[in-house]
PDB file of C-alpha atoms in Angstrom:
ATOM      1  CA  UNK A   1     144.949  96.673 -27.859  1.00 84.00           C
ATOM      2  CA  UNK A   2     147.313  94.300 -29.932  1.00 93.00           C
ATOM      3  CA  UNK A   3     146.469  93.965 -33.549  1.00 95.00           C
ATOM      4  CA  UNK A   4     147.313  91.885 -36.499  1.00 96.00           C
ATOM      5  CA  UNK A   5     147.750  93.555 -39.823  1.00 97.00           C
ATOM      6  CA  UNK A   6     146.673  91.774 -43.013  1.00 97.00           C
ATOM      7  CA  UNK A   7     145.381  92.332 -46.564  1.00 97.00           C
ATOM      8  CA  UNK A   8     142.079  90.967 -47.386  1.00 97.00           C
ATOM      9  CA  UNK A   9     140.699  91.006 -51.062  1.00 97.00           C
ATOM     10  CA  UNK A  10     143.083  93.994 -51.618  1.00 97.00           C
ATOM     11  CA  UNK A  11     141.967  95.811 -48.444  1.00 97.00           C
ATOM     12  CA  UNK A  12     144.518  96.311 -45.581  1.00 97.00           C
ATOM     13  CA  UNK A  13     143.126  95.921 -42.098  1.00 97.00           C
ATOM     14  CA  UNK A  14     144.249  95.763 -38.636  1.00 96.00           C
ATOM     15  CA  UNK A  15     142.465  93.015 -36.632  1.00 95.00           C
ATOM     16  CA  UNK A  16     142.243  93.162 -32.909  1.00 95.00           C
ATOM     17  CA  UNK A  17     143.818  90.163 -31.121  1.00 95.00           C
ATOM     18  CA  UNK A  18     141.379  88.559 -28.557  1.00 93.00           C
ATOM     19  CA  UNK A  19     142.166  86.145 -25.859  1.00 91.00           C
ATOM     20  CA  UNK A  20     140.340  82.816 -26.267  1.00 89.00           C
ATOM     21  CA  UNK A  21     141.955  81.238 -23.225  1.00 91.00           C
ATOM     22  CA  UNK A  22     145.327  81.296 -21.297  1.00 93.00           C
ATOM     23  CA  UNK A  23     147.110  79.676 -24.231  1.00 94.00           C
ATOM     24  CA  UNK A  24     145.367  80.970 -27.332  1.00 92.00           C
ATOM     25  CA  UNK A  25     144.337  84.162 -28.804  1.00 92.00           C
ATOM     26  CA  UNK A  26     142.741  84.873 -32.263  1.00 93.00           C
ATOM     27  CA  UNK A  27     142.760  87.967 -34.621  1.00 94.00           C
ATOM     28  CA  UNK A  28     138.940  88.977 -34.755  1.00 92.00           C
ATOM     29  CA  UNK A  29     137.745  89.418 -38.316  1.00 94.00           C
ATOM     30  CA  UNK A  30     134.294  91.364 -38.339  1.00 90.00           C
ATOM     31  CA  UNK A  31     132.678  91.862 -41.575  1.00 92.00           C
ATOM     32  CA  UNK A  32     129.725  93.816 -40.092  1.00 91.00           C
ATOM     33  CA  UNK A  33     129.889  97.305 -41.263  1.00 92.00           C
ATOM     34  CA  UNK A  34     133.019  96.659 -43.569  1.00 96.00           C
ATOM     35  CA  UNK A  35     131.276  97.191 -46.902  1.00 97.00           C
ATOM     36  CA  UNK A  36     134.668  97.306 -48.894  1.00 97.00           C
ATOM     37  CA  UNK A  37     135.926  94.172 -47.570  1.00 97.00           C
ATOM     38  CA  UNK A  38     132.547  92.465 -47.996  1.00 97.00           C
ATOM     39  CA  UNK A  39     132.046  93.541 -51.610  1.00 98.00           C
ATOM     40  CA  UNK A  40     135.573  92.759 -52.744  1.00 98.00           C
ATOM     41  CA  UNK A  41     135.850  89.443 -50.893  1.00 98.00           C
ATOM     42  CA  UNK A  42     132.472  88.349 -52.481  1.00 98.00           C
ATOM     43  CA  UNK A  43     133.812  89.403 -55.762  1.00 98.00           C
ATOM     44  CA  UNK A  44     137.146  87.390 -55.420  1.00 98.00           C
ATOM     45  CA  UNK A  45     135.451  84.406 -53.842  1.00 98.00           C
ATOM     46  CA  UNK A  46     132.835  84.012 -56.780  1.00 98.00           C
ATOM     47  CA  UNK A  47     135.819  83.854 -59.183  1.00 98.00           C
ATOM     48  CA  UNK A  48     136.997  80.693 -57.417  1.00 97.00           C
ATOM     49  CA  UNK A  49     133.801  78.793 -56.869  1.00 98.00           C
ATOM     50  CA  UNK A  50     132.126  76.012 -59.002  1.00 98.00           C
ATOM     51  CA  UNK A  51     128.530  76.306 -60.475  1.00 98.00           C
ATOM     52  CA  UNK A  52     125.943  76.620 -57.559  1.00 98.00           C
ATOM     53  CA  UNK A  53     122.185  77.203 -57.160  1.00 98.00           C
ATOM     54  CA  UNK A  54     121.756  78.452 -53.681  1.00 98.00           C
ATOM     55  CA  UNK A  55     124.137  79.950 -50.876  1.00 98.00           C
ATOM     56  CA  UNK A  56     123.857  78.668 -47.331  1.00 97.00           C
ATOM     57  CA  UNK A  57     125.286  80.575 -44.372  1.00 95.00           C
ATOM     58  CA  UNK A  58     124.839  80.679 -40.492  1.00 90.00           C
ATOM     59  CA  UNK A  59     123.444  83.569 -38.543  1.00 84.00           C
ATOM     60  CA  UNK A  60     125.120  85.802 -38.057  1.00 80.00           C
ATOM     61  CA  UNK A  61     128.555  86.742 -39.120  1.00 88.00           C
ATOM     62  CA  UNK A  62     128.232  84.895 -42.474  1.00 91.00           C
ATOM     63  CA  UNK A  63     125.152  86.969 -43.561  1.00 95.00           C
ATOM     64  CA  UNK A  64     126.930  89.941 -45.107  1.00 96.00           C
ATOM     65  CA  UNK A  65     129.086  87.741 -47.344  1.00 97.00           C
ATOM     66  CA  UNK A  66     126.235  85.348 -48.107  1.00 97.00           C
ATOM     67  CA  UNK A  67     124.032  88.314 -49.068  1.00 97.00           C
ATOM     68  CA  UNK A  68     126.807  90.039 -51.143  1.00 98.00           C
ATOM     69  CA  UNK A  69     127.659  86.817 -52.961  1.00 98.00           C
ATOM     70  CA  UNK A  70     123.870  86.339 -53.704  1.00 98.00           C
ATOM     71  CA  UNK A  71     123.621  89.918 -55.001  1.00 98.00           C
ATOM     72  CA  UNK A  72     126.575  89.606 -57.293  1.00 98.00           C
ATOM     73  CA  UNK A  73     125.655  86.048 -58.527  1.00 98.00           C
ATOM     74  CA  UNK A  74     121.993  86.580 -58.719  1.00 98.00           C
ATOM     75  CA  UNK A  75     121.487  83.431 -56.986  1.00 98.00           C
ATOM     76  CA  UNK A  76     119.362  82.876 -53.666  1.00 97.00           C
ATOM     77  CA  UNK A  77     120.729  82.668 -50.277  1.00 97.00           C
ATOM     78  CA  UNK A  78     119.518  80.991 -47.031  1.00 96.00           C
ATOM     79  CA  UNK A  79     120.331  81.739 -43.495  1.00 93.00           C
ATOM     80  CA  UNK A  80     120.586  79.066 -40.875  1.00 90.00           C
ATOM     81  CA  UNK A  81     118.986  80.608 -37.829  1.00 84.00           C
ATOM     82  CA  UNK A  82     120.126  80.264 -34.245  1.00 81.00           C
ATOM     83  CA  UNK A  83     116.655  80.012 -32.891  1.00 70.00           C
ATOM     84  CA  UNK A  84     113.206  79.192 -34.342  1.00 70.00           C
ATOM     85  CA  UNK A  85     111.159  82.134 -35.263  1.00 74.00           C
ATOM     86  CA  UNK A  86     107.435  82.294 -35.121  1.00 72.00           C
ATOM     87  CA  UNK A  87     106.949  82.060 -38.981  1.00 77.00           C
ATOM     88  CA  UNK A  88     109.140  79.060 -39.188  1.00 70.00           C
ATOM     89  CA  UNK A  89     107.331  75.621 -39.746  1.00 76.00           C
ATOM     90  CA  UNK A  90     108.690  72.142 -40.431  1.00 79.00           C
ATOM     91  CA  UNK A  91     112.146  73.127 -39.171  1.00 77.00           C
ATOM     92  CA  UNK A  92     115.256  71.189 -39.885  1.00 76.00           C
ATOM     93  CA  UNK A  93     118.029  71.609 -37.130  1.00 75.00           C
ATOM     94  CA  UNK A  94     121.584  70.685 -36.133  1.00 77.00           C
ATOM     95  CA  UNK A  95     123.831  71.357 -33.141  1.00 78.00           C
ATOM     96  CA  UNK A  96     127.178  72.990 -33.292  1.00 68.00           C
ATOM     97  CA  UNK A  97     130.252  74.083 -31.016  1.00 64.00           C
ATOM     98  CA  UNK A  98     132.498  76.789 -32.368  1.00 56.00           C
ATOM     99  CA  UNK A  99     135.650  78.421 -31.225  1.00 51.00           C
ATOM    100  CA  UNK A 100     133.900  81.953 -31.073  1.00 52.00           C
ATOM    101  CA  UNK A 101     130.818  80.712 -29.047  1.00 54.00           C
ATOM    102  CA  UNK A 102     130.806  79.698 -25.283  1.00 59.00           C
ATOM    103  CA  UNK A 103     128.248  76.950 -25.497  1.00 66.00           C
ATOM    104  CA  UNK A 104     126.553  74.524 -28.099  1.00 74.00           C
ATOM    105  CA  UNK A 105     124.293  76.194 -30.473  1.00 77.00           C
ATOM    106  CA  UNK A 106     121.596  74.785 -32.743  1.00 84.00           C
ATOM    107  CA  UNK A 107     121.116  75.957 -36.235  1.00 87.00           C
ATOM    108  CA  UNK A 108     117.642  75.825 -37.807  1.00 86.00           C
ATOM    109  CA  UNK A 109     116.154  75.935 -41.270  1.00 88.00           C
ATOM    110  CA  UNK A 110     112.652  76.842 -41.923  1.00 88.00           C
ATOM    111  CA  UNK A 111     110.848  74.113 -44.001  1.00 84.00           C
ATOM    112  CA  UNK A 112     110.264  76.638 -46.998  1.00 88.00           C
ATOM    113  CA  UNK A 113     114.157  77.207 -47.007  1.00 90.00           C
ATOM    114  CA  UNK A 114     114.819  73.530 -46.673  1.00 90.00           C
ATOM    115  CA  UNK A 115     112.732  72.925 -49.817  1.00 92.00           C
ATOM    116  CA  UNK A 116     114.730  75.523 -51.726  1.00 94.00           C
ATOM    117  CA  UNK A 117     117.987  73.682 -50.856  1.00 96.00           C
ATOM    118  CA  UNK A 118     116.411  70.279 -51.622  1.00 96.00           C
ATOM    119  CA  UNK A 119     118.085  68.962 -54.829  1.00 97.00           C
ATOM    120  CA  UNK A 120     120.159  72.022 -55.238  1.00 98.00           C
ATOM    121  CA  UNK A 121     123.956  72.535 -55.715  1.00 98.00           C
ATOM    122  CA  UNK A 122     124.690  74.355 -52.433  1.00 98.00           C
ATOM    123  CA  UNK A 123     127.634  76.729 -51.769  1.00 98.00           C
ATOM    124  CA  UNK A 124     128.331  76.974 -47.888  1.00 97.00           C
ATOM    125  CA  UNK A 125     129.561  80.519 -46.945  1.00 97.00           C
ATOM    126  CA  UNK A 126     131.070  81.747 -43.751  1.00 94.00           C
ATOM    127  CA  UNK A 127     133.368  84.709 -42.906  1.00 94.00           C
ATOM    128  CA  UNK A 128     136.101  82.494 -41.129  1.00 93.00           C
ATOM    129  CA  UNK A 129     136.516  78.829 -40.981  1.00 91.00           C
ATOM    130  CA  UNK A 130     138.731  77.708 -37.916  1.00 86.00           C
ATOM    131  CA  UNK A 131     137.859  74.374 -36.201  1.00 82.00           C
ATOM    132  CA  UNK A 132     135.469  73.532 -38.943  1.00 83.00           C
ATOM    133  CA  UNK A 133     132.654  72.904 -36.313  1.00 83.00           C
ATOM    134  CA  UNK A 134     130.234  75.478 -37.834  1.00 84.00           C
ATOM    135  CA  UNK A 135     131.099  74.051 -41.427  1.00 88.00           C
ATOM    136  CA  UNK A 136     130.190  70.418 -40.357  1.00 88.00           C
ATOM    137  CA  UNK A 137     126.897  71.766 -38.997  1.00 87.00           C
ATOM    138  CA  UNK A 138     126.033  73.610 -42.022  1.00 92.00           C
ATOM    139  CA  UNK A 139     127.102  70.512 -44.163  1.00 92.00           C
ATOM    140  CA  UNK A 140     124.779  68.311 -41.986  1.00 89.00           C
ATOM    141  CA  UNK A 141     121.956  70.918 -42.175  1.00 91.00           C
ATOM    142  CA  UNK A 142     122.411  70.886 -46.039  1.00 94.00           C
ATOM    143  CA  UNK A 143     122.301  67.099 -45.977  1.00 93.00           C
ATOM    144  CA  UNK A 144     119.200  66.967 -43.856  1.00 90.00           C
ATOM    145  CA  UNK A 145     117.462  69.189 -46.380  1.00 93.00           C
ATOM    146  CA  UNK A 146     118.730  66.893 -49.193  1.00 95.00           C
ATOM    147  CA  UNK A 147     120.818  69.464 -50.710  1.00 96.00           C
ATOM    148  CA  UNK A 148     124.217  68.791 -52.298  1.00 97.00           C
ATOM    149  CA  UNK A 149     127.288  70.774 -51.078  1.00 98.00           C
ATOM    150  CA  UNK A 150     129.469  71.847 -54.016  1.00 98.00           C
ATOM    151  CA  UNK A 151     132.048  73.882 -52.183  1.00 97.00           C
ATOM    152  CA  UNK A 152     132.767  75.387 -48.723  1.00 97.00           C
ATOM    153  CA  UNK A 153     133.764  79.076 -48.895  1.00 97.00           C
ATOM    154  CA  UNK A 154     135.324  81.550 -46.463  1.00 96.00           C
ATOM    155  CA  UNK A 155     137.130  84.791 -46.546  1.00 97.00           C
ATOM    156  CA  UNK A 156     139.828  83.590 -44.055  1.00 96.00           C
ATOM    157  CA  UNK A 157     141.004  80.123 -43.123  1.00 95.00           C
ATOM    158  CA  UNK A 158     142.268  80.213 -39.594  1.00 92.00           C
ATOM    159  CA  UNK A 159     144.914  77.929 -38.151  1.00 90.00           C
ATOM    160  CA  UNK A 160     144.862  74.140 -39.448  1.00 90.00           C
ATOM    161  CA  UNK A 161     141.814  75.079 -41.731  1.00 92.00           C
ATOM    162  CA  UNK A 162     144.315  76.763 -44.032  1.00 92.00           C
ATOM    163  CA  UNK A 163     145.756  73.338 -44.754  1.00 93.00           C
ATOM    164  CA  UNK A 164     142.486  71.741 -45.622  1.00 92.00           C
ATOM    165  CA  UNK A 165     141.871  70.878 -49.260  1.00 93.00           C
ATOM    166  CA  UNK A 166     137.978  71.118 -48.930  1.00 94.00           C
ATOM    167  CA  UNK A 167     137.827  74.872 -48.270  1.00 96.00           C
ATOM    168  CA  UNK A 168     137.999  77.824 -50.789  1.00 97.00           C
ATOM    169  CA  UNK A 169     139.378  80.926 -49.097  1.00 97.00           C
ATOM    170  CA  UNK A 170     141.066  84.038 -49.821  1.00 97.00           C
ATOM    171  CA  UNK A 171     143.769  84.445 -46.918  1.00 96.00           C
ATOM    172  CA  UNK A 172     145.322  82.612 -43.943  1.00 95.00           C
ATOM    173  CA  UNK A 173     144.695  83.696 -40.537  1.00 93.00           C
ATOM    174  CA  UNK A 174     147.129  82.482 -37.900  1.00 91.00           C
ATOM    175  CA  UNK A 175     146.324  81.549 -34.322  1.00 92.00           C
ATOM    176  CA  UNK A 176     148.447  83.062 -31.586  1.00 92.00           C
ATOM    177  CA  UNK A 177     149.773  80.560 -29.015  1.00 91.00           C
ATOM    178  CA  UNK A 178     151.311  81.398 -25.768  1.00 86.00           C
TER     179      UNK A 178
END
């Protein structure tokens, strides 16, 4: 398999290049199981962010980073779930399309977690921001819960996302066009 070599928070990695369609491929960045990159990325990102009260991330790929940033900062984190669980009541929801998912998804917040966000300075955290669709959904979810987004944070900004001024990130990740 073809790979793309890059350094992330001081860690050298080879990312597999995966075909999205006939004209586009992406380098797949998977934090699951990569403790070194997760810990170091959280440390570096926390140096760059403004004051915040709570971290909001989406299930599932943002969870390791959200958890580690919460652990290092001592602040709570909330996960926007992809389905309603039995324990969830008074949910808040928003729909999203992403480059890495085949169909529309809906993100949900339990009412108790929405109360944690209400009136708080919220740091939105994800592993990669590409099209920005997941980011928009998290922003809208935060707004629905009456939270105030203070920053959007990712380890990598892919493609045009690297040119945005509303994202704090560590490294640029190119898109591969044919």
